[in-house]
Each structure stands twice: as structure tokens, then as C-alpha cells.
């Protein structure tokens, strides 16, 4: 299990600002938290090195890229052994349709979020990339009608539950 990192109020303020706008300049970030830009850069660098900041990512709209149908695939693998987990996950991660893969507890071993062009493409994906694999015992498909992103990880500085 990963250990938590001790963060002071300035670190938390930096993280709140960065999670809402990862493209903010260090000059603007420093001005908003009351630090010199070089000090701000040092703090953000420390947060990256300690693993608190994992990176930045570009979010794309699957529908605008011709993949307007999204689904969640619940996958049961048998036998569920360590030597199958790594290769199975790497194969799924290599699929261009796969957005996220979760390894779970409970009756299903994996939950895979996929984006495909249409129902025929989803059927092809399930049959050719999942159920055709020897270790896949069962796949259950759930279509996603709509999804919403949730709030930021850190609440605003004015929130009563601020860490």
C-alpha cells in the first residue's frame, strides 16, 4: 500500500489550483499562493517527485473521434491466477477501444470501460478480443447512456471538509 505524503497548507493550495487548471503558468500559480515563482516551481517539482502529482493528460471526446458508443464490460477470468493477470491486462490496455481497466474483487475480475463506433463494433470487440481468449470465462456488457465527471479530489479552500 502506498504511504500518504505530508502536505502543508501551501501544498494543498497549489494542488487545488493545479487540479482545476494544469496549464496555469508558474508565475500565475505563484502569485495566487503568495510565493516566488522559483519557490513555487520547487514545491511543484517536489510534489511530482513524491508521486502526489502523477502527470497531466489531454481529455478527448470519443464521440468526436467516431467512437460514440461507450460500454462497461464485466469480465470473469478463469483460472484467476497471477501469471494470467499481467498478460491479460497488458493485452486489454493495448486495445485502442479500451479507456480504463479495473481489477476488482467480487464475482467479476475486471471492469473495462470501452469506446466503440457502434453496436457491431462492440460485438466484434467482445467476441474477438474478450470471449475468444481462453482464460475469459464470461463477459457481461452494460451500455453507458451518459456520464458525468465528478468534482475535484481536493475540496475548495472554503469548504468545511478541507484536509
PDB file of C-alpha atoms in Angstrom:
ATOM      1  CA  UNK A   1       0.000   0.000   0.000  1.00  0.00           C
ATOM      2  CA  UNK A   2       1.275   3.471  -0.858  1.00  0.00           C
ATOM      3  CA  UNK A   3       2.048   5.758   2.042  1.00  0.00           C
ATOM      4  CA  UNK A   4       0.498   9.203   2.177  1.00  0.00           C
ATOM      5  CA  UNK A   5       2.650  12.312   1.876  1.00  0.00           C
ATOM      6  CA  UNK A   6       2.534  15.086   4.470  1.00  0.00           C
ATOM      7  CA  UNK A   7       1.247  18.255   2.810  1.00  0.00           C
ATOM      8  CA  UNK A   8       1.214  21.722   4.308  1.00  0.00           C
ATOM      9  CA  UNK A   9      -1.481  24.330   3.558  1.00  0.00           C
ATOM     10  CA  UNK A  10       0.556  25.852   0.699  1.00  0.00           C
ATOM     11  CA  UNK A  11       0.956  22.409  -0.942  1.00  0.00           C
ATOM     12  CA  UNK A  12      -2.791  21.878  -0.685  1.00  0.00           C
ATOM     13  CA  UNK A  13      -3.466  25.296  -2.186  1.00  0.00           C
ATOM     14  CA  UNK A  14      -1.090  24.547  -5.083  1.00  0.00           C
ATOM     15  CA  UNK A  15      -2.792  21.206  -5.698  1.00  0.00           C
ATOM     16  CA  UNK A  16      -6.272  22.769  -5.629  1.00  0.00           C
ATOM     17  CA  UNK A  17      -5.245  25.292  -8.264  1.00  0.00           C
ATOM     18  CA  UNK A  18      -3.413  22.756 -10.447  1.00  0.00           C
ATOM     19  CA  UNK A  19      -6.220  20.189 -10.394  1.00  0.00           C
ATOM     20  CA  UNK A  20      -8.568  22.808 -11.814  1.00  0.00           C
ATOM     21  CA  UNK A  21      -6.091  24.199 -14.382  1.00  0.00           C
ATOM     22  CA  UNK A  22      -2.984  22.105 -15.006  1.00  0.00           C
ATOM     23  CA  UNK A  23      -1.885  24.585 -17.689  1.00  0.00           C
ATOM     24  CA  UNK A  24      -1.574  27.551 -15.315  1.00  0.00           C
ATOM     25  CA  UNK A  25       1.831  29.238 -15.553  1.00  0.00           C
ATOM     26  CA  UNK A  26       4.188  29.056 -12.575  1.00  0.00           C
ATOM     27  CA  UNK A  27       4.123  32.859 -12.444  1.00  0.00           C
ATOM     28  CA  UNK A  28       0.310  32.914 -12.081  1.00  0.00           C
ATOM     29  CA  UNK A  29       0.341  29.955  -9.710  1.00  0.00           C
ATOM     30  CA  UNK A  30       2.981  31.612  -7.527  1.00  0.00           C
ATOM     31  CA  UNK A  31       1.038  34.884  -7.460  1.00  0.00           C
ATOM     32  CA  UNK A  32      -2.147  33.113  -6.331  1.00  0.00           C
ATOM     33  CA  UNK A  33      -0.439  31.346  -3.414  1.00  0.00           C
ATOM     34  CA  UNK A  34       1.908  34.192  -2.467  1.00  0.00           C
ATOM     35  CA  UNK A  35       5.222  32.556  -3.371  1.00  0.00           C
ATOM     36  CA  UNK A  36       8.152  33.482  -5.574  1.00  0.00           C
ATOM     37  CA  UNK A  37       7.930  31.642  -8.936  1.00  0.00           C
ATOM     38  CA  UNK A  38      11.156  29.728  -8.212  1.00  0.00           C
ATOM     39  CA  UNK A  39       9.813  28.560  -4.823  1.00  0.00           C
ATOM     40  CA  UNK A  40       6.547  27.573  -6.483  1.00  0.00           C
ATOM     41  CA  UNK A  41       8.432  25.556  -9.113  1.00  0.00           C
ATOM     42  CA  UNK A  42      10.467  23.821  -6.378  1.00  0.00           C
ATOM     43  CA  UNK A  43       7.302  22.853  -4.492  1.00  0.00           C
ATOM     44  CA  UNK A  44       5.519  21.521  -7.577  1.00  0.00           C
ATOM     45  CA  UNK A  45       8.669  19.572  -8.532  1.00  0.00           C
ATOM     46  CA  UNK A  46       8.736  18.047  -5.024  1.00  0.00           C
ATOM     47  CA  UNK A  47       5.045  17.105  -5.345  1.00  0.00           C
ATOM     48  CA  UNK A  48       5.819  15.363  -8.655  1.00  0.00           C
ATOM     49  CA  UNK A  49       8.858  13.511  -7.292  1.00  0.00           C
ATOM     50  CA  UNK A  50       6.925  12.335  -4.230  1.00  0.00           C
ATOM     51  CA  UNK A  51       4.199  10.911  -6.502  1.00  0.00           C
ATOM     52  CA  UNK A  52       1.411  13.221  -5.353  1.00  0.00           C
ATOM     53  CA  UNK A  53       1.176  14.697  -8.870  1.00  0.00           C
ATOM     54  CA  UNK A  54       1.020  11.805 -11.302  1.00  0.00           C
ATOM     55  CA  UNK A  55       1.021  13.785 -14.529  1.00  0.00           C
ATOM     56  CA  UNK A  56      -1.128  15.762 -16.896  1.00  0.00           C
ATOM     57  CA  UNK A  57      -3.443  14.385 -19.531  1.00  0.00           C
ATOM     58  CA  UNK A  58      -5.361  15.533 -22.501  1.00  0.00           C
ATOM     59  CA  UNK A  59      -9.027  14.560 -22.407  1.00  0.00           C
ATOM     60  CA  UNK A  60     -10.573  13.662 -25.762  1.00  0.00           C
ATOM     61  CA  UNK A  61     -14.232  13.316 -26.748  1.00  0.00           C
ATOM     62  CA  UNK A  62     -14.666   9.715 -28.024  1.00  0.00           C
ATOM     63  CA  UNK A  63     -17.840  10.638 -29.959  1.00  0.00           C
ATOM     64  CA  UNK A  64     -15.998  13.296 -31.948  1.00  0.00           C
ATOM     65  CA  UNK A  65     -13.392  10.660 -32.833  1.00  0.00           C
ATOM     66  CA  UNK A  66     -16.009   8.276 -34.222  1.00  0.00           C
ATOM     67  CA  UNK A  67     -16.466   6.243 -31.035  1.00  0.00           C
ATOM     68  CA  UNK A  68     -19.856   7.429 -29.832  1.00  0.00           C
ATOM     69  CA  UNK A  69     -20.893   4.205 -28.074  1.00  0.00           C
ATOM     70  CA  UNK A  70     -19.378   3.507 -24.662  1.00  0.00           C
ATOM     71  CA  UNK A  71     -19.818   0.412 -22.537  1.00  0.00           C
ATOM     72  CA  UNK A  72     -18.590  -1.252 -19.369  1.00  0.00           C
ATOM     73  CA  UNK A  73     -17.503  -4.858 -19.772  1.00  0.00           C
ATOM     74  CA  UNK A  74     -17.514  -7.013 -16.632  1.00  0.00           C
ATOM     75  CA  UNK A  75     -15.029  -9.812 -17.266  1.00  0.00           C
ATOM     76  CA  UNK A  76     -14.557 -13.017 -15.324  1.00  0.00           C
ATOM     77  CA  UNK A  77     -11.250 -14.813 -15.876  1.00  0.00           C
ATOM     78  CA  UNK A  78     -10.710 -18.478 -15.036  1.00  0.00           C
ATOM     79  CA  UNK A  79      -8.417 -19.543 -13.624  1.00  0.00           C
ATOM     80  CA  UNK A  80      -7.746 -16.246 -11.909  1.00  0.00           C
ATOM     81  CA  UNK A  81      -4.024 -16.700 -11.330  1.00  0.00           C
ATOM     82  CA  UNK A  82      -1.181 -14.212 -11.049  1.00  0.00           C
ATOM     83  CA  UNK A  83       0.572 -15.422 -14.198  1.00  0.00           C
ATOM     84  CA  UNK A  84      -2.551 -14.590 -16.247  1.00  0.00           C
ATOM     85  CA  UNK A  85      -3.223 -11.164 -14.713  1.00  0.00           C
ATOM     86  CA  UNK A  86      -0.254  -9.283 -16.209  1.00  0.00           C
ATOM     87  CA  UNK A  87      -0.577 -10.551 -19.789  1.00  0.00           C
ATOM     88  CA  UNK A  88      -4.371 -10.164 -19.754  1.00  0.00           C
ATOM     89  CA  UNK A  89      -4.229  -6.575 -18.509  1.00  0.00           C
ATOM     90  CA  UNK A  90      -1.482  -5.633 -20.972  1.00  0.00           C
ATOM     91  CA  UNK A  91      -3.491  -7.082 -23.873  1.00  0.00           C
ATOM     92  CA  UNK A  92      -6.593  -5.130 -22.842  1.00  0.00           C
ATOM     93  CA  UNK A  93      -4.600  -1.919 -22.320  1.00  0.00           C
ATOM     94  CA  UNK A  94      -3.214  -2.279 -25.853  1.00  0.00           C
ATOM     95  CA  UNK A  95      -6.708  -2.235 -27.369  1.00  0.00           C
ATOM     96  CA  UNK A  96      -7.471   1.183 -28.882  1.00  0.00           C
ATOM     97  CA  UNK A  97     -11.084   0.865 -27.681  1.00  0.00           C
ATOM     98  CA  UNK A  98     -10.116   0.416 -24.010  1.00  0.00           C
ATOM     99  CA  UNK A  99     -10.297   3.589 -21.921  1.00  0.00           C
ATOM    100  CA  UNK A 100      -9.838   2.186 -18.396  1.00  0.00           C
ATOM    101  CA  UNK A 101      -9.264  -1.227 -16.836  1.00  0.00           C
ATOM    102  CA  UNK A 102     -10.085  -2.005 -13.198  1.00  0.00           C
ATOM    103  CA  UNK A 103      -9.012  -5.198 -11.373  1.00  0.00           C
ATOM    104  CA  UNK A 104     -11.834  -5.966  -8.921  1.00  0.00           C
ATOM    105  CA  UNK A 105     -12.921  -8.083  -6.009  1.00  0.00           C
ATOM    106  CA  UNK A 106     -16.243  -9.909  -6.164  1.00  0.00           C
ATOM    107  CA  UNK A 107     -17.763 -12.114  -8.852  1.00  0.00           C
ATOM    108  CA  UNK A 108     -16.125 -10.209 -11.727  1.00  0.00           C
ATOM    109  CA  UNK A 109     -12.379  -9.903 -12.008  1.00  0.00           C
ATOM    110  CA  UNK A 110     -12.181  -6.882 -14.313  1.00  0.00           C
ATOM    111  CA  UNK A 111     -14.275  -3.929 -15.357  1.00  0.00           C
ATOM    112  CA  UNK A 112     -13.250  -2.453 -18.710  1.00  0.00           C
ATOM    113  CA  UNK A 113     -14.542   0.897 -19.970  1.00  0.00           C
ATOM    114  CA  UNK A 114     -14.550   0.904 -23.770  1.00  0.00           C
ATOM    115  CA  UNK A 115     -15.499   3.351 -26.531  1.00  0.00           C
ATOM    116  CA  UNK A 116     -16.501   1.938 -29.928  1.00  0.00           C
ATOM    117  CA  UNK A 117     -18.058   3.182 -33.155  1.00  0.00           C
ATOM    118  CA  UNK A 118     -21.355   1.299 -32.944  1.00  0.00           C
ATOM    119  CA  UNK A 119     -23.083  -1.872 -31.791  1.00  0.00           C
ATOM    120  CA  UNK A 120     -21.404  -4.015 -34.484  1.00  0.00           C
ATOM    121  CA  UNK A 121     -18.003  -2.723 -33.354  1.00  0.00           C
ATOM    122  CA  UNK A 122     -18.861  -3.559 -29.736  1.00  0.00           C
ATOM    123  CA  UNK A 123     -19.922  -7.069 -30.751  1.00  0.00           C
ATOM    124  CA  UNK A 124     -16.661  -7.535 -32.684  1.00  0.00           C
ATOM    125  CA  UNK A 125     -14.643  -6.330 -29.693  1.00  0.00           C
ATOM    126  CA  UNK A 126     -16.403  -8.642 -27.222  1.00  0.00           C
ATOM    127  CA  UNK A 127     -16.239 -11.701 -29.478  1.00  0.00           C
ATOM    128  CA  UNK A 128     -12.775 -11.240 -30.981  1.00  0.00           C
ATOM    129  CA  UNK A 129     -10.842  -9.662 -28.112  1.00  0.00           C
ATOM    130  CA  UNK A 130     -12.529 -10.981 -24.976  1.00  0.00           C
ATOM    131  CA  UNK A 131     -14.561 -14.187 -25.302  1.00  0.00           C
ATOM    132  CA  UNK A 132     -12.102 -15.617 -27.850  1.00  0.00           C
ATOM    133  CA  UNK A 133      -9.433 -15.649 -25.122  1.00  0.00           C
ATOM    134  CA  UNK A 134      -9.095 -18.997 -23.387  1.00  0.00           C
ATOM    135  CA  UNK A 135      -8.924 -17.524 -19.894  1.00  0.00           C
ATOM    136  CA  UNK A 136     -12.103 -15.416 -20.252  1.00  0.00           C
ATOM    137  CA  UNK A 137     -14.998 -17.335 -18.695  1.00  0.00           C
ATOM    138  CA  UNK A 138     -17.693 -14.647 -19.004  1.00  0.00           C
ATOM    139  CA  UNK A 139     -18.257 -11.116 -20.285  1.00  0.00           C
ATOM    140  CA  UNK A 140     -21.250  -9.009 -19.314  1.00  0.00           C
ATOM    141  CA  UNK A 141     -21.844  -5.780 -21.225  1.00  0.00           C
ATOM    142  CA  UNK A 142     -23.511  -2.617 -19.952  1.00  0.00           C
ATOM    143  CA  UNK A 143     -24.078   0.309 -22.304  1.00  0.00           C
ATOM    144  CA  UNK A 144     -23.376   3.797 -20.977  1.00  0.00           C
ATOM    145  CA  UNK A 145     -26.179   6.247 -21.732  1.00  0.00           C
ATOM    146  CA  UNK A 146     -24.443   9.266 -20.203  1.00  0.00           C
ATOM    147  CA  UNK A 147     -21.537  10.015 -17.901  1.00  0.00           C
ATOM    148  CA  UNK A 148     -20.516  12.923 -15.706  1.00  0.00           C
ATOM    149  CA  UNK A 149     -17.132  13.837 -14.316  1.00  0.00           C
ATOM    150  CA  UNK A 150     -17.200  14.326 -10.577  1.00  0.00           C
ATOM    151  CA  UNK A 151     -15.728  17.138  -8.556  1.00  0.00           C
ATOM    152  CA  UNK A 152     -12.056  17.647  -7.836  1.00  0.00           C
ATOM    153  CA  UNK A 153     -10.228  15.383  -5.410  1.00  0.00           C
ATOM    154  CA  UNK A 154      -9.422  18.254  -3.072  1.00  0.00           C
ATOM    155  CA  UNK A 155     -12.332  20.427  -1.949  1.00  0.00           C
ATOM    156  CA  UNK A 156     -12.067  24.193  -2.331  1.00  0.00           C
ATOM    157  CA  UNK A 157     -10.221  26.107   0.355  1.00  0.00           C
ATOM    158  CA  UNK A 158     -13.544  27.464   1.667  1.00  0.00           C
ATOM    159  CA  UNK A 159     -15.080  24.004   2.071  1.00  0.00           C
ATOM    160  CA  UNK A 160     -15.609  22.851   5.692  1.00  0.00           C
ATOM    161  CA  UNK A 161     -14.098  19.393   4.957  1.00  0.00           C
ATOM    162  CA  UNK A 162     -10.716  20.773   3.832  1.00  0.00           C
ATOM    163  CA  UNK A 163      -7.914  18.447   4.977  1.00  0.00           C
TER     164      UNK A 163
END
